[in-house]
């Protein structure tokens, strides 16, 4: 099945609220290679040594970074805000915006990633825990919670936008883009927010 057909099927099944079928199709989607990436850098950084000096992943931060609001803290939050604004604009322009995500089996409540985003975890965890969740995001705070947990690399989330025939997969400071559509509009929005599609 072509990438375009697969993404189209995912959109159809998301509209039908068939989470099991969406999960099966997303699994197939993950097998595709050579895809576009929404990233904080305009090109791939080939030197791991250089990258490790500038990376601002959530897990690199310590409690003191959050208490003192130091440079690492501000760098992480500046990057997070770029993704929040990008997806906010996409969400506002879409009549349907779905999210599919796997609920972690165990949440370690004593860890910083849980304590710092406790409100966000409580918002996305359903009352009756399932292996995965498929929701149409109508609530802005739910969108922000999912983005925060995805950008901090603690939740693997798929954003499905059927009318644009596009799926974003997030985890960390980059989102994989599954689409064969023209991405010019998305690229303009990304560049406006200080992100890059490459």
Short mmCIF file of C-alpha atoms in Angstrom, two decimals:
data_model
loop_
_atom_site.label_atom_id
_atom_site.label_comp_id
_atom_site.label_asym_id
_atom_site.label_seq_id
_atom_site.Cartn_x
_atom_site.Cartn_y
_atom_site.Cartn_z
CA UNK A 1 0.00 0.00 0.00
CA UNK A 2 1.36 3.44 -0.87
CA UNK A 3 2.08 5.94 1.88
CA UNK A 4 -0.68 8.23 0.60
CA UNK A 5 -3.27 5.42 0.67
CA UNK A 6 -2.17 4.28 4.11
CA UNK A 7 -2.40 7.79 5.58
CA UNK A 8 -5.81 8.19 3.93
CA UNK A 9 -7.02 4.91 5.50
CA UNK A 10 -5.76 6.05 8.90
CA UNK A 11 -7.80 9.25 8.55
CA UNK A 12 -10.92 7.28 7.60
CA UNK A 13 -10.57 4.86 10.52
CA UNK A 14 -9.88 7.74 12.91
CA UNK A 15 -13.16 9.35 11.82
CA UNK A 16 -14.86 5.99 12.42
CA UNK A 17 -13.29 5.93 15.92
CA UNK A 18 -11.89 2.44 15.31
CA UNK A 19 -8.84 2.58 17.59
CA UNK A 20 -7.82 -1.05 16.94
CA UNK A 21 -7.78 -0.52 13.16
CA UNK A 22 -5.93 2.79 13.58
CA UNK A 23 -3.32 1.04 15.75
CA UNK A 24 -2.79 -1.64 13.10
CA UNK A 25 -2.41 0.97 10.36
CA UNK A 26 -0.07 3.15 12.45
CA UNK A 27 2.10 0.09 13.03
CA UNK A 28 2.35 -0.34 9.25
CA UNK A 29 3.06 3.35 8.86
CA UNK A 30 6.12 3.11 11.10
CA UNK A 31 7.79 0.81 8.55
CA UNK A 32 8.17 3.64 6.00
CA UNK A 33 11.58 5.28 5.66
CA UNK A 34 12.98 8.45 4.10
CA UNK A 35 10.26 10.66 5.50
CA UNK A 36 10.19 14.36 6.29
CA UNK A 37 10.93 15.58 9.79
CA UNK A 38 9.69 18.63 11.69
CA UNK A 39 12.75 19.66 13.68
CA UNK A 40 14.36 22.48 15.65
CA UNK A 41 17.38 22.32 13.30
CA UNK A 42 17.33 23.06 9.55
CA UNK A 43 19.63 20.11 8.80
CA UNK A 44 20.76 16.91 10.46
CA UNK A 45 23.62 17.42 12.88
CA UNK A 46 26.12 14.75 11.92
CA UNK A 47 28.53 15.24 14.83
CA UNK A 48 27.25 13.53 17.98
CA UNK A 49 29.85 15.41 20.00
CA UNK A 50 28.54 18.79 18.83
CA UNK A 51 24.93 17.71 19.22
CA UNK A 52 25.44 16.52 22.80
CA UNK A 53 26.68 20.00 23.71
CA UNK A 54 23.54 21.76 22.50
CA UNK A 55 20.78 19.19 22.98
CA UNK A 56 18.02 20.38 25.28
CA UNK A 57 16.05 17.18 25.84
CA UNK A 58 13.87 17.17 28.93
CA UNK A 59 15.75 14.27 30.58
CA UNK A 60 19.00 16.23 30.44
CA UNK A 61 17.50 18.74 32.86
CA UNK A 62 17.72 18.32 36.62
CA UNK A 63 15.53 19.63 39.43
CA UNK A 64 17.90 22.54 40.02
CA UNK A 65 17.45 23.63 36.38
CA UNK A 66 13.73 24.00 36.99
CA UNK A 67 14.21 25.74 40.33
CA UNK A 68 16.84 28.19 39.08
CA UNK A 69 15.30 28.68 35.61
CA UNK A 70 18.76 28.50 34.07
CA UNK A 71 19.84 28.56 30.41
CA UNK A 72 19.15 24.85 29.80
CA UNK A 73 15.64 25.31 31.19
CA UNK A 74 14.97 28.31 28.93
CA UNK A 75 16.38 26.52 25.87
CA UNK A 76 14.08 23.55 26.42
CA UNK A 77 11.02 25.73 26.96
CA UNK A 78 11.78 27.89 23.95
CA UNK A 79 11.85 24.74 21.81
CA UNK A 80 8.66 23.41 23.43
CA UNK A 81 6.86 26.69 22.70
CA UNK A 82 7.76 26.41 19.00
CA UNK A 83 6.02 23.02 18.75
CA UNK A 84 3.04 24.24 20.79
CA UNK A 85 2.52 27.21 18.48
CA UNK A 86 3.00 25.13 15.30
CA UNK A 87 0.42 22.53 16.31
CA UNK A 88 -1.92 25.17 17.70
CA UNK A 89 -2.08 26.78 14.24
CA UNK A 90 -2.61 23.42 12.52
CA UNK A 91 -5.28 22.48 15.09
CA UNK A 92 -7.11 25.79 14.64
CA UNK A 93 -7.22 25.30 10.86
CA UNK A 94 -8.49 21.71 11.00
CA UNK A 95 -12.10 20.64 11.44
CA UNK A 96 -10.91 17.29 12.81
CA UNK A 97 -7.62 16.73 14.63
CA UNK A 98 -7.11 13.29 16.14
CA UNK A 99 -4.49 11.97 18.52
CA UNK A 100 -3.56 8.35 19.06
CA UNK A 101 -1.23 7.43 21.89
CA UNK A 102 -0.25 4.49 24.05
CA UNK A 103 -0.74 4.87 27.76
CA UNK A 104 2.42 3.85 29.64
CA UNK A 105 1.92 0.68 31.67
CA UNK A 106 3.58 2.25 34.70
CA UNK A 107 3.97 5.89 35.61
CA UNK A 108 6.77 6.42 38.08
CA UNK A 109 5.29 9.20 40.14
CA UNK A 110 8.52 9.97 41.97
CA UNK A 111 10.38 10.92 38.78
CA UNK A 112 10.79 14.48 37.63
CA UNK A 113 9.06 13.92 34.29
CA UNK A 114 5.89 12.90 36.15
CA UNK A 115 6.08 15.54 38.88
CA UNK A 116 6.71 18.38 36.45
CA UNK A 117 3.88 17.34 34.11
CA UNK A 118 1.52 15.78 36.66
CA UNK A 119 -1.45 17.88 35.52
CA UNK A 120 -0.80 16.89 31.88
CA UNK A 121 -0.57 13.18 32.76
CA UNK A 122 -3.83 13.38 34.70
CA UNK A 123 -5.51 15.07 31.75
CA UNK A 124 -4.54 12.48 29.15
CA UNK A 125 -5.06 9.33 31.25
CA UNK A 126 -8.54 7.98 30.61
CA UNK A 127 -10.83 6.89 33.42
CA UNK A 128 -10.86 3.32 32.10
CA UNK A 129 -7.28 2.63 31.08
CA UNK A 130 -6.88 1.09 27.68
CA UNK A 131 -3.75 0.09 25.82
CA UNK A 132 -4.17 2.96 23.40
CA UNK A 133 -6.36 5.99 23.00
CA UNK A 134 -7.82 7.61 19.93
CA UNK A 135 -9.44 10.99 20.50
CA UNK A 136 -10.64 13.90 18.44
CA UNK A 137 -9.00 16.86 20.15
CA UNK A 138 -11.58 19.58 20.75
CA UNK A 139 -9.97 20.88 23.92
CA UNK A 140 -6.93 23.16 23.64
CA UNK A 141 -5.51 22.12 27.01
CA UNK A 142 -5.59 18.46 25.89
CA UNK A 143 -3.61 19.40 22.77
CA UNK A 144 -1.01 21.22 24.88
CA UNK A 145 -0.76 18.33 27.34
CA UNK A 146 -0.07 15.84 24.54
CA UNK A 147 2.53 18.13 22.96
CA UNK A 148 4.35 18.69 26.27
CA UNK A 149 4.52 14.96 26.99
CA UNK A 150 5.60 14.16 23.43
CA UNK A 151 8.27 16.87 23.27
CA UNK A 152 9.64 15.75 26.66
CA UNK A 153 9.96 12.31 24.99
CA UNK A 154 7.72 10.52 27.50
CA UNK A 155 4.74 9.85 25.25
CA UNK A 156 4.70 8.50 21.71
CA UNK A 157 1.83 10.35 20.07
CA UNK A 158 0.40 10.43 16.55
CA UNK A 159 -1.52 13.49 15.37
CA UNK A 160 -3.88 12.56 12.53
CA UNK A 161 -5.35 15.29 10.31
CA UNK A 162 -7.67 13.54 7.83
CA UNK A 163 -8.59 16.56 5.68
CA UNK A 164 -4.89 17.29 5.04
CA UNK A 165 -4.05 13.57 4.63
CA UNK A 166 -1.14 13.90 7.06
CA UNK A 167 0.06 12.16 10.21
CA UNK A 168 2.69 13.52 12.61
CA UNK A 169 4.52 11.20 15.02
CA UNK A 170 6.14 12.89 17.97
CA UNK A 171 8.63 11.94 20.58
CA UNK A 172 11.33 14.41 21.57
CA UNK A 173 12.29 17.60 19.78
CA UNK A 174 11.35 16.27 16.35
CA UNK A 175 8.19 14.95 14.72
CA UNK A 176 8.17 12.54 11.79
CA UNK A 177 5.79 13.61 9.01
CA UNK A 178 3.90 10.93 7.10
CA UNK A 179 2.43 12.46 3.97
CA UNK A 180 2.91 12.66 0.23
CA UNK A 181 0.99 15.93 0.05
CA UNK A 182 2.56 19.28 -0.74
CA UNK A 183 3.96 20.52 2.57
CA UNK A 184 4.52 24.17 1.55
CA UNK A 185 1.89 25.53 3.95
CA UNK A 186 3.23 23.44 6.84
CA UNK A 187 6.75 24.55 5.98
CA UNK A 188 5.74 28.23 6.09
CA UNK A 189 4.06 27.76 9.45
CA UNK A 190 7.08 25.83 10.77
CA UNK A 191 9.56 28.49 9.59
CA UNK A 192 7.44 31.26 11.13
CA UNK A 193 7.69 29.45 14.47
CA UNK A 194 11.43 28.75 14.18
CA UNK A 195 11.03 25.10 13.13
CA UNK A 196 12.14 23.37 9.96
CA UNK A 197 10.82 20.62 7.75
CA UNK A 198 13.64 18.63 6.24
#
